[in-house]
Amino acid sequence: MSQRVVIDPITRIEGHLRIEVETADGKILDAMSSGTIFRGLEIIVQNRDPRDVWAFVQRICGVCTHIHAIASVRAVEDALGIRIPKNANLIRNIMTTTQFVQDHVIHFYHLHGVDWIDVVSALKADAKATSQLAQSISSWPNSSPGYFQEVQNKLKKFVESKQLGIFTNGYWGHAAYKLPAEVNLMAVAHYLEALDWQKDIARIHAIFGGKNPHPNYLVGGMACAININNDNTINMERLDLVEREINKAIDFVEQVYIPDLLAIASFYKSELWGGGIGNYLAYGGLPTPESGKEGGLFPSGAIVNRNLNEVQPVNLRDPAQIQEMVDHSWYEYSSGAKALHPWDGETKVKYTGPKPPYENLDMNGKYSWIKTPRWKGLPMEVGPLSRMLVGYASGNTDIKAVVDDALQKLGLGKEALFSTVGRTLARGLEARLCVRYLKRFYTDLLANIKAGDQTVFDGSKWEPSTWPKVAKGVGICEAPRGALGHWIIIEDAKVKHYQAVVPTTWNAAPKDVKGQRGAYEASLLDTPLTDPNKPVELLRTIHSFDPCLACATHIVDKTNGKLIDIQVY
């Protein structure tokens, strides 16, 4: 007999996501993904000055604030033919890799890690044995028996008080957890360390962007001044602080994150489900300082049917390549079109019922506030796994080196990457690359400044009087969660049209008119469930994508202005 499992909302993500699955005989037979919050930021920016739009669309997410701002300013710069200075490009890349590293560490320990780590099991660990384990895989200094005993005592107080705080509602003791108690204790200790560390690396955003979250940006460059001898600008003292935080990040990723990731993966490497649709898309990211264009250190391309022997080119301006459909979304297209390129796209709601539509989901009808993007008519997965696969298949030496090293240490072949475990592994390997790139960008920036170049802004096309009457542009980025594009049309110096296709739109999309599923839905099919009432395996797969839907949106009761209370699963 089949059983229906509903998780709404999925927690430990950014935003509001509902997952419904049908299970039987210990496996998921059918799955449905629904975004349950309407946004509408694309409507808000219409008729505004395009130079100001980044500040609005940056609020699409409370986590990926930087990358949405960059996508927006790049869209405007692309439309107006603006080429930014070398320093501005380097600073943007520093900001991007900083966000990637911080975001990936937070995801592994605080959003996804407890899907693999049994926190309460850590109480059974031997502190001395945990210390020996930690020292055998890393030179991280916090690895003495006394240190792990202190962490264990702290955890014990949580448990005995019956107030687990951040560890409340976990499926502790679940049969699907496989880590020995000592590995669990080591991971819990590093969970707590990561909470402190992630605050430090955010200083880099505050230095170059003035604040974090929501740093400041500027069409034509960066909104910061550099003068190494001036106390009121970014000077050597500030740059030295940036370097110290980068070095701390390198140590944490290399000595904590990667060793933990490989240690945990070694216990789950036989559980290689969750691969999903097998199509992977990357726009390309981290442009070289010389070009100022995308498709830099992260290559662009598409892989179809897991074929690593062919990487197909991607053109985001081609209306035959990038399209969005709304057959199963709570939107409609005025023209009745089945699919539209973002330059022609609409954000037009089609729902007039008396109740929130997500209370009665119908997979045969409309069941999500998320549209359905397609590349050449195909559903695609985006994110770290896609970037690593496209880079690997493209022959990128940096990517091939870290991927081959990890697979060799785990005794796995490339086919293992097409799984929930592989998706989680890819994110960690990307963090390893990004922290190295971060140091490289900093070194290049410092060398350029010392050579006498302190320019961060090109204002030659800042005035609207220099603009064409109509201009179209696309801002291309790779966000921590995947391929990100912002499309803009400027007319008479105002925003005529704006559309953003974000990573989770690709991954969390409802099925299309052909019945092709999005990445979330496809990845859940055939996933085993040890206990349908405690679907930790389902959470592992969904969390491996690091979903980000509407984390900056609040639900407000208009009658009294208070936030609505929601019972969190």
Coordinates of C-alpha atoms in Angstrom, one line a residue:
M1 CA 0.0 0.0 0.0
S2 CA 1.3 3.4 -0.9
Q3 CA 1.7 6.3 1.6
R4 CA 1.7 10.0 1.0
V5 CA 4.4 12.1 2.8
V6 CA 4.1 15.8 2.9
I7 CA 6.8 18.2 4.2
D8 CA 5.7 21.8 4.3
P9 CA 7.7 23.8 4.8
I10 CA 11.1 22.1 4.2
T11 CA 13.4 23.6 6.8
R12 CA 17.1 24.4 6.8
I13 CA 16.7 26.1 3.5
E14 CA 16.2 29.7 2.4
G15 CA 12.5 30.2 1.5
H16 CA 9.3 28.3 1.4
L17 CA 9.2 24.9 -0.3
R18 CA 6.7 22.1 -0.1
I19 CA 7.6 18.5 -1.1
E20 CA 4.9 15.8 -1.5
V21 CA 5.9 12.2 -2.3
E22 CA 4.2 8.9 -2.7
T23 CA 6.0 5.9 -1.3
A24 CA 5.6 2.2 -1.4
D25 CA 7.8 -0.8 -0.5
G26 CA 10.4 1.5 1.0
K27 CA 10.9 3.8 -2.1
I28 CA 9.6 7.0 -3.4
L29 CA 7.4 6.4 -6.5
D30 CA 6.3 9.9 -7.2
A31 CA 7.3 13.4 -6.1
M32 CA 6.0 17.0 -6.4
S33 CA 7.9 20.2 -5.6
S34 CA 6.1 23.4 -5.0
G35 CA 7.3 26.9 -4.2
T36 CA 4.7 28.4 -2.0
I37 CA 5.5 32.1 -1.9
F38 CA 4.8 34.7 -4.6
R39 CA 7.6 37.2 -5.1
G40 CA 7.1 39.9 -7.8
L41 CA 10.3 41.8 -7.6
E42 CA 10.5 41.9 -11.4
I43 CA 7.3 43.9 -11.4
I44 CA 8.6 46.3 -8.7
V45 CA 11.6 47.5 -10.8
Q46 CA 9.7 48.4 -13.9
N47 CA 10.0 52.1 -14.8
R48 CA 12.9 52.7 -12.5
D49 CA 16.3 54.0 -13.2
P50 CA 18.3 50.9 -14.3
R51 CA 21.3 52.1 -12.3
D52 CA 19.2 51.6 -9.1
V53 CA 17.8 48.2 -9.9
W54 CA 20.6 46.2 -8.3
A55 CA 19.5 47.5 -4.9
F56 CA 16.0 46.1 -5.4
V57 CA 16.7 42.8 -6.9
Q58 CA 19.5 42.2 -4.4
R59 CA 16.6 41.6 -2.0
I60 CA 15.5 38.6 -4.0
C61 CA 17.5 36.7 -1.4
G62 CA 18.7 37.5 2.0
V63 CA 21.7 35.2 1.5
C64 CA 22.8 35.5 -2.1
T65 CA 22.5 39.3 -2.0
H66 CA 25.9 39.9 -3.6
I67 CA 25.4 37.7 -6.7
H68 CA 21.9 39.1 -7.6
A69 CA 23.4 42.6 -7.4
I70 CA 26.2 41.6 -9.7
A71 CA 23.9 40.0 -12.1
S72 CA 21.8 43.2 -12.2
V73 CA 24.7 45.6 -12.8
R74 CA 26.1 43.3 -15.4
A75 CA 22.8 43.3 -17.2
V76 CA 22.8 47.1 -17.3
E77 CA 26.5 47.2 -18.3
D78 CA 25.8 44.6 -21.1
A79 CA 22.9 46.7 -22.4
L80 CA 24.9 49.9 -22.4
G81 CA 28.2 48.5 -23.5
I82 CA 30.1 49.5 -20.3
R83 CA 33.5 47.9 -19.7
I84 CA 34.5 48.0 -16.0
P85 CA 38.1 48.6 -14.8
K86 CA 40.4 45.7 -13.9
N87 CA 40.3 46.5 -10.2
A88 CA 36.5 46.5 -10.2
N89 CA 36.4 43.1 -11.8
L90 CA 38.9 41.7 -9.3
I91 CA 36.9 43.1 -6.4
R92 CA 33.7 41.6 -7.8
N93 CA 35.5 38.2 -8.1
I94 CA 36.8 38.5 -4.5
M95 CA 33.2 39.2 -3.4
T96 CA 31.9 36.3 -5.4
T97 CA 34.4 33.7 -4.2
T98 CA 34.0 35.0 -0.6
Q99 CA 30.3 34.4 -0.8
F100 CA 30.8 30.9 -2.4
V101 CA 33.2 29.8 0.4
Q102 CA 31.1 31.2 3.2
D103 CA 27.9 29.8 1.7
H104 CA 29.2 26.3 1.0
V105 CA 30.6 26.0 4.6
I106 CA 27.4 27.1 6.1
H107 CA 25.4 24.8 3.9
F108 CA 27.6 21.7 4.8
Y109 CA 27.6 22.2 8.5
H110 CA 24.4 24.1 9.4
L111 CA 21.9 23.3 6.6
H112 CA 22.8 19.9 5.3
G113 CA 25.3 18.3 7.7
V114 CA 22.8 17.0 10.2
D115 CA 21.1 15.0 7.5
W116 CA 24.3 12.8 7.7
I117 CA 25.4 13.5 11.3
D118 CA 23.6 12.0 14.3
V119 CA 24.1 14.8 16.9
V120 CA 22.9 12.9 19.9
S121 CA 25.1 9.9 19.0
A122 CA 28.1 12.1 19.7
L123 CA 27.3 11.7 23.4
K124 CA 28.5 8.1 23.2
A125 CA 31.9 9.1 21.6
D126 CA 35.2 8.6 23.3
A127 CA 36.9 12.0 23.4
K128 CA 40.4 10.5 23.2
A129 CA 39.4 8.3 20.2
T130 CA 37.8 11.4 18.5
S131 CA 41.0 13.3 19.0
Q132 CA 43.1 10.6 17.4
L133 CA 40.7 10.4 14.5
A134 CA 40.7 14.2 14.0
Q135 CA 44.6 14.3 14.1
S136 CA 44.8 11.4 11.6
I137 CA 42.9 13.3 8.9
S138 CA 43.9 17.0 9.6
S139 CA 46.4 19.3 11.2
W140 CA 43.7 21.5 12.6
P141 CA 44.8 22.7 16.0
N142 CA 41.5 22.2 17.9
S143 CA 41.8 18.4 18.2
S144 CA 42.9 17.6 21.7
P145 CA 40.9 15.1 23.9
G146 CA 40.1 17.9 26.2
Y147 CA 38.6 20.0 23.5
F148 CA 36.3 17.3 22.3
Q149 CA 35.4 16.5 25.9
E150 CA 34.4 20.1 26.4
V151 CA 32.2 20.0 23.3
Q152 CA 30.6 16.7 24.4
N153 CA 29.8 18.2 27.9
K154 CA 28.2 21.2 26.2
L155 CA 26.1 18.9 24.1
K156 CA 25.2 16.8 27.1
K157 CA 23.7 19.9 28.8
F158 CA 21.5 20.6 25.8
V159 CA 20.2 17.0 25.8
E160 CA 19.6 16.8 29.6
S161 CA 17.7 20.1 29.6
K162 CA 15.4 18.6 26.9
Q163 CA 15.9 21.9 25.0
L164 CA 18.1 21.0 22.0
G165 CA 17.9 24.5 20.6
I166 CA 19.4 24.4 17.1
F167 CA 19.3 20.6 17.2
T168 CA 15.5 20.3 17.9
N169 CA 13.3 18.0 15.8
G170 CA 16.2 16.0 14.4
Y171 CA 15.7 12.3 13.6
W172 CA 18.4 11.3 16.1
G173 CA 18.9 7.6 16.3
H174 CA 17.5 7.0 12.8
A175 CA 18.6 3.7 11.3
A176 CA 19.8 5.6 8.1
Y177 CA 22.6 7.3 10.1
K178 CA 25.9 5.5 9.6
L179 CA 28.6 7.5 11.2
P180 CA 30.5 6.2 14.3
A181 CA 30.0 8.2 17.4
E182 CA 33.5 9.7 17.2
V183 CA 32.9 11.0 13.7
N184 CA 29.6 12.5 14.9
L185 CA 31.4 14.3 17.8
M186 CA 34.1 15.6 15.5
A187 CA 31.5 17.0 13.1
V188 CA 29.4 18.6 15.9
A189 CA 32.5 20.3 17.2
H190 CA 33.2 21.7 13.7
Y191 CA 29.6 22.7 13.3
L192 CA 30.0 25.0 16.3
E193 CA 33.4 26.3 15.1
A194 CA 31.9 27.1 11.7
L195 CA 29.3 29.3 13.4
D196 CA 32.1 31.6 14.6
W197 CA 34.2 31.3 11.5
Q198 CA 31.5 32.3 9.0
K199 CA 31.1 35.7 10.7
D200 CA 34.8 36.5 10.2
I201 CA 34.9 35.9 6.4
A202 CA 31.9 38.2 6.0
R203 CA 34.2 41.1 6.9
I204 CA 35.6 41.0 3.3
H205 CA 32.1 42.0 2.0
A206 CA 31.9 44.7 4.6
I207 CA 35.3 46.1 3.6
F208 CA 34.7 46.3 -0.2
G209 CA 30.9 46.7 -0.1
G210 CA 30.4 48.8 3.0
K211 CA 28.2 46.3 4.8
N212 CA 27.0 42.7 4.9
P213 CA 24.4 41.5 4.0
H214 CA 23.4 43.7 1.1
P215 CA 26.8 45.3 0.1
N216 CA 26.9 48.3 -2.1
Y217 CA 27.5 48.0 -5.9
L218 CA 27.7 50.4 -8.8
V219 CA 27.0 50.2 -12.5
G220 CA 30.4 50.8 -14.1
G221 CA 32.5 49.4 -11.4
M222 CA 32.5 49.2 -7.6
A223 CA 31.2 51.7 -5.0
C224 CA 34.4 51.8 -3.0
A225 CA 37.5 54.0 -3.1
I226 CA 41.1 52.7 -2.9
N227 CA 44.0 54.8 -1.6
I228 CA 46.5 52.8 0.4
N229 CA 47.7 55.9 2.3
N230 CA 44.2 57.3 3.2
D231 CA 42.4 56.4 6.4
N232 CA 39.0 57.1 4.8
T233 CA 39.3 54.7 1.9
I234 CA 40.4 51.1 1.4
N235 CA 44.0 51.4 2.6
M236 CA 46.7 48.9 3.4
E237 CA 45.3 48.2 6.9
R238 CA 42.0 47.2 5.3
L239 CA 43.7 45.1 2.6
D240 CA 45.9 43.4 5.2
L241 CA 42.7 42.5 7.1
V242 CA 41.3 41.0 3.9
E243 CA 44.4 38.9 3.5
R244 CA 44.2 37.6 7.1
E245 CA 40.6 36.5 6.6
I246 CA 41.4 34.8 3.3
N247 CA 44.2 32.9 5.0
K248 CA 41.9 31.8 7.8
A249 CA 39.4 30.7 5.2
I250 CA 42.0 28.6 3.4
D251 CA 42.9 26.9 6.7
F252 CA 39.3 26.2 7.6
V253 CA 38.4 24.8 4.2
E254 CA 41.6 22.7 3.8
Q255 CA 41.9 21.5 7.4
V256 CA 38.2 21.2 8.5
Y257 CA 35.7 21.2 5.7
I258 CA 37.4 19.0 3.2
P259 CA 38.7 16.4 5.7
D260 CA 35.2 16.2 7.3
L261 CA 33.5 15.9 3.9
L262 CA 35.7 13.0 2.8
A263 CA 35.4 11.3 6.2
I264 CA 31.6 11.5 6.2
A265 CA 31.3 10.6 2.5
S266 CA 33.4 7.4 3.1
F267 CA 30.5 6.0 5.2
Y268 CA 27.8 6.8 2.7
K269 CA 29.6 6.2 -0.6
S270 CA 27.6 3.1 -1.4
E271 CA 24.3 5.1 -1.3
L272 CA 24.4 6.6 -4.7
W273 CA 20.8 7.5 -5.5
G274 CA 19.4 11.0 -6.1
G275 CA 21.0 11.6 -9.5
G276 CA 17.9 13.0 -11.0
I277 CA 17.5 14.1 -14.6
G278 CA 21.1 13.8 -15.7
N279 CA 21.2 17.1 -17.6
Y280 CA 23.6 19.8 -16.3
L281 CA 23.8 23.5 -17.2
A282 CA 26.4 26.1 -16.3
Y283 CA 26.6 29.7 -17.5
G284 CA 30.2 30.2 -16.6
G285 CA 31.7 32.4 -13.9
L286 CA 34.6 34.4 -12.4
P287 CA 35.5 36.4 -15.5
T288 CA 39.2 37.1 -16.2
P289 CA 40.3 40.7 -15.3
E290 CA 41.2 41.3 -18.9
S291 CA 37.9 40.4 -20.5
G292 CA 35.4 41.5 -17.8
K293 CA 33.1 38.9 -19.3
E294 CA 31.6 35.7 -18.0
G295 CA 32.9 32.2 -18.9
G296 CA 36.1 32.6 -16.9
L297 CA 37.5 30.2 -14.4
F298 CA 34.2 28.4 -14.3
P299 CA 33.4 27.2 -17.9
S300 CA 30.0 27.5 -19.5
G301 CA 28.2 24.7 -21.2
A302 CA 25.5 22.0 -21.1
I303 CA 25.8 18.2 -20.5
V304 CA 22.9 16.0 -21.6
N305 CA 22.2 12.5 -20.4
R306 CA 25.4 12.4 -18.3
N307 CA 27.5 12.4 -21.4
L308 CA 30.8 13.8 -20.2
N309 CA 32.3 13.4 -23.7
E310 CA 30.4 16.3 -25.0
V311 CA 29.8 19.8 -23.6
Q312 CA 27.3 21.8 -25.7
P313 CA 27.6 25.6 -26.0
V314 CA 25.1 27.8 -24.3
N315 CA 23.8 31.1 -25.6
L316 CA 21.5 33.0 -23.2
R317 CA 20.4 35.5 -25.9
D318 CA 19.0 32.8 -28.1
P319 CA 15.2 32.5 -27.6
A320 CA 15.4 28.9 -28.9
Q321 CA 17.8 28.0 -26.0
I322 CA 16.5 29.6 -22.8
Q323 CA 12.7 29.6 -22.2
E324 CA 10.3 29.6 -19.3
M325 CA 7.0 27.7 -19.2
V326 CA 4.0 28.2 -16.9
D327 CA 1.8 25.2 -17.6
H328 CA 2.0 24.0 -14.0
S329 CA 2.8 27.4 -12.4
W330 CA 0.3 29.9 -11.0
Y331 CA 1.0 32.3 -13.8
E332 CA -0.2 32.9 -17.3
Y333 CA 1.2 34.5 -20.5
S334 CA -1.0 37.2 -22.1
S335 CA -0.2 36.0 -25.6
G336 CA -1.1 32.4 -24.7
A337 CA 2.4 31.4 -25.6
K338 CA 3.6 28.1 -24.2
A339 CA 7.2 29.2 -23.6
L340 CA 8.9 32.6 -23.6
H341 CA 12.5 33.8 -23.6
P342 CA 13.2 36.0 -20.5
W343 CA 13.4 39.2 -22.7
D344 CA 9.8 38.4 -23.6
G345 CA 8.8 36.8 -20.3
E346 CA 6.0 37.9 -18.0
T347 CA 5.3 37.7 -14.3
K348 CA 1.5 37.6 -14.4
V349 CA -0.4 35.8 -11.7
K350 CA -3.2 33.5 -12.7
Y351 CA -5.1 32.6 -9.5
T352 CA -8.4 34.0 -8.2
G353 CA -9.5 31.4 -5.7
P354 CA -10.5 32.2 -2.1
K355 CA -7.8 30.1 -0.4
P356 CA -4.0 29.8 -0.9
P357 CA -3.7 27.5 -3.9
Y358 CA -1.0 25.4 -2.2
E359 CA -3.5 24.0 0.2
N360 CA -4.9 21.8 -2.6
L361 CA -2.0 20.8 -4.8
D362 CA -2.9 19.1 -8.1
M363 CA 0.0 17.8 -10.2
N364 CA -2.2 17.7 -13.2
G365 CA -2.9 21.4 -12.9
K366 CA -1.0 24.4 -11.6
Y367 CA 0.9 23.7 -8.3
S368 CA 3.8 26.1 -7.8
W369 CA 4.8 29.8 -7.8
I370 CA 8.0 28.7 -9.6
K371 CA 8.1 28.8 -13.4
T372 CA 9.5 26.0 -15.5
P373 CA 12.7 27.0 -17.3
R374 CA 14.1 24.8 -20.1
W375 CA 17.3 24.8 -22.2
K376 CA 16.5 23.7 -25.8
G377 CA 13.3 22.2 -24.3
L378 CA 15.2 20.1 -21.7
P379 CA 15.1 20.3 -17.9
M380 CA 18.5 21.0 -16.5
E381 CA 20.2 20.8 -13.1
V382 CA 22.3 23.8 -12.0
G383 CA 24.6 24.2 -9.1
P384 CA 28.1 23.1 -7.9
L385 CA 27.7 19.6 -9.4
S386 CA 26.8 21.1 -12.8
R387 CA 29.8 23.4 -12.6
M388 CA 32.2 20.6 -11.6
L389 CA 30.8 18.3 -14.3
V390 CA 30.9 20.9 -17.1
G391 CA 34.4 22.0 -16.0
Y392 CA 35.6 18.4 -15.8
A393 CA 34.2 17.5 -19.2
S394 CA 35.7 20.7 -20.7
G395 CA 39.2 19.7 -19.5
N396 CA 39.5 22.4 -16.9
T397 CA 42.7 21.4 -15.1
D398 CA 41.9 22.9 -11.7
I399 CA 38.5 21.2 -11.6
K400 CA 39.8 17.9 -12.8
A401 CA 42.6 17.9 -10.2
V402 CA 40.3 18.3 -7.2
V403 CA 37.6 16.0 -8.5
D404 CA 40.1 13.2 -9.4
D405 CA 41.8 13.6 -6.0
A406 CA 38.6 13.2 -4.0
L407 CA 37.3 10.3 -6.1
Q408 CA 40.6 8.5 -5.7
K409 CA 40.6 9.0 -1.9
L410 CA 37.0 7.6 -1.7
G411 CA 37.7 4.8 -4.2
L412 CA 34.9 5.9 -6.5
G413 CA 34.5 6.4 -10.2
K414 CA 33.1 9.4 -12.0
E415 CA 29.6 7.8 -12.1
A416 CA 29.4 8.4 -8.3
L417 CA 29.1 12.1 -9.0
F418 CA 25.6 11.6 -10.4
S419 CA 24.0 11.2 -6.9
T420 CA 23.1 13.0 -3.7
V421 CA 26.5 12.1 -2.3
G422 CA 28.2 13.4 -5.5
R423 CA 26.2 16.7 -5.3
T424 CA 27.3 17.2 -1.7
L425 CA 30.9 16.3 -2.6
A426 CA 30.9 18.7 -5.5
R427 CA 30.0 21.7 -3.4
G428 CA 32.9 21.0 -1.0
L429 CA 35.4 20.6 -3.9
E430 CA 34.1 23.9 -5.3
A431 CA 34.7 25.6 -2.0
R432 CA 38.3 24.3 -2.2
L433 CA 38.8 25.8 -5.6
C434 CA 37.1 29.1 -4.7
V435 CA 39.2 29.7 -1.6
R436 CA 42.3 29.3 -3.8
Y437 CA 40.9 31.6 -6.4
L438 CA 40.0 34.1 -3.7
K439 CA 43.7 34.3 -2.7
R440 CA 44.7 34.6 -6.4
F441 CA 42.3 37.5 -7.0
Y442 CA 43.5 39.3 -3.9
T443 CA 47.2 38.9 -5.0
D444 CA 46.4 40.3 -8.4
L445 CA 44.4 43.2 -6.9
L446 CA 47.3 44.1 -4.6
A447 CA 49.8 43.9 -7.4
N448 CA 47.7 46.2 -9.6
I449 CA 47.2 48.7 -6.8
K450 CA 51.0 48.8 -6.0
A451 CA 51.7 49.3 -9.7
G452 CA 49.8 52.6 -9.4
D453 CA 46.3 51.6 -10.6
Q454 CA 43.6 52.5 -8.0
T455 CA 40.7 53.0 -10.5
V456 CA 37.5 51.1 -9.6
F457 CA 34.9 53.0 -11.7
D458 CA 34.4 54.0 -15.3
G459 CA 31.8 56.8 -15.6
S460 CA 32.1 57.5 -19.3
K461 CA 28.6 56.1 -19.9
W462 CA 27.0 57.0 -16.6
E463 CA 24.8 59.7 -17.9
P464 CA 21.5 58.7 -19.5
S465 CA 22.0 61.2 -22.2
T466 CA 24.7 58.9 -23.6
W467 CA 22.4 55.9 -23.8
P468 CA 20.5 54.6 -26.8
K469 CA 16.8 54.9 -26.8
V470 CA 16.3 51.2 -26.4
A471 CA 18.9 48.7 -25.1
K472 CA 18.8 45.1 -24.1
G473 CA 21.2 43.2 -21.9
V474 CA 21.7 40.1 -19.9
G475 CA 23.7 39.7 -16.7
I476 CA 25.3 36.3 -16.4
C477 CA 26.6 34.8 -13.2
E478 CA 27.2 31.6 -11.3
A479 CA 25.6 31.8 -7.9
P480 CA 26.5 29.4 -5.1
R481 CA 23.3 27.5 -6.0
G482 CA 23.8 27.6 -9.7
A483 CA 23.3 29.4 -13.0
L484 CA 21.9 32.9 -12.6
G485 CA 20.7 35.3 -15.3
H486 CA 19.0 38.7 -15.2
W487 CA 17.5 40.0 -18.4
I488 CA 16.7 43.7 -18.9
I489 CA 15.3 46.0 -21.6
I490 CA 15.9 49.7 -21.1
E491 CA 13.8 52.3 -22.9
D492 CA 14.0 56.1 -22.5
A493 CA 16.5 55.6 -19.7
K494 CA 14.0 53.5 -17.6
V495 CA 13.5 49.8 -17.1
K496 CA 11.0 48.7 -19.6
H497 CA 11.2 45.0 -18.8
Y498 CA 13.0 42.8 -16.3
Q499 CA 13.2 39.0 -15.7
A500 CA 15.4 37.0 -13.4
V501 CA 15.8 33.2 -13.8
V502 CA 17.4 32.0 -10.6
P503 CA 19.1 28.7 -9.8
T504 CA 16.2 27.3 -7.7
T505 CA 13.9 28.1 -10.6
W506 CA 15.8 25.6 -12.6
N507 CA 16.0 23.0 -9.9
A508 CA 12.7 23.3 -8.1
A509 CA 10.6 23.7 -11.2
P510 CA 7.3 21.9 -11.7
K511 CA 7.0 19.5 -14.6
D512 CA 6.4 20.9 -18.1
V513 CA 3.7 20.2 -20.7
K514 CA 5.6 17.1 -21.9
G515 CA 5.7 15.7 -18.3
Q516 CA 9.4 16.3 -17.9
R517 CA 10.2 16.8 -14.3
G518 CA 12.5 19.4 -12.7
A519 CA 15.7 18.4 -10.8
Y520 CA 14.1 18.1 -7.4
E521 CA 11.2 15.9 -8.5
A522 CA 13.4 13.7 -10.7
S523 CA 16.1 13.3 -8.0
L524 CA 13.6 11.9 -5.5
L525 CA 12.3 9.1 -7.6
D526 CA 13.4 5.7 -6.4
T527 CA 15.0 7.2 -3.3
P528 CA 14.8 4.6 -0.5
L529 CA 13.0 5.6 2.8
T530 CA 13.9 3.6 5.8
D531 CA 11.0 5.2 7.7
P532 CA 8.5 7.2 5.7
N533 CA 7.4 9.0 8.9
K534 CA 11.0 10.2 9.3
P535 CA 12.1 10.8 5.7
V536 CA 15.8 11.7 6.4
E537 CA 16.8 10.3 3.0
L538 CA 14.4 12.7 1.3
L539 CA 15.9 15.6 3.2
R540 CA 19.4 14.6 2.2
T541 CA 18.5 14.7 -1.5
I542 CA 16.6 18.0 -1.4
H543 CA 19.1 19.7 0.9
S544 CA 22.0 18.6 -1.4
F545 CA 20.7 21.2 -3.8
D546 CA 20.8 23.9 -1.1
P547 CA 17.4 25.2 -2.0
C548 CA 16.9 29.0 -2.0
L549 CA 13.4 30.1 -2.8
A550 CA 12.1 33.3 -1.1
C551 CA 14.3 33.8 2.0
A552 CA 13.8 37.6 2.1
T553 CA 10.0 37.4 1.9
H554 CA 7.8 37.7 5.0
I555 CA 4.1 36.7 5.3
V556 CA 2.2 39.6 6.8
D557 CA -1.3 39.8 8.2
K558 CA -2.7 43.0 6.8
T559 CA -5.4 43.3 9.5
N560 CA -3.0 43.9 12.4
G561 CA 0.5 44.0 10.8
K562 CA 1.8 41.0 12.7
L563 CA 3.7 38.1 11.1
I564 CA 1.7 35.0 10.8
D565 CA 2.8 32.2 13.0
I566 CA 3.8 29.1 11.1
Q567 CA 4.3 25.7 12.6
V568 CA 7.7 24.5 11.3
Y569 CA 8.2 20.8 10.5

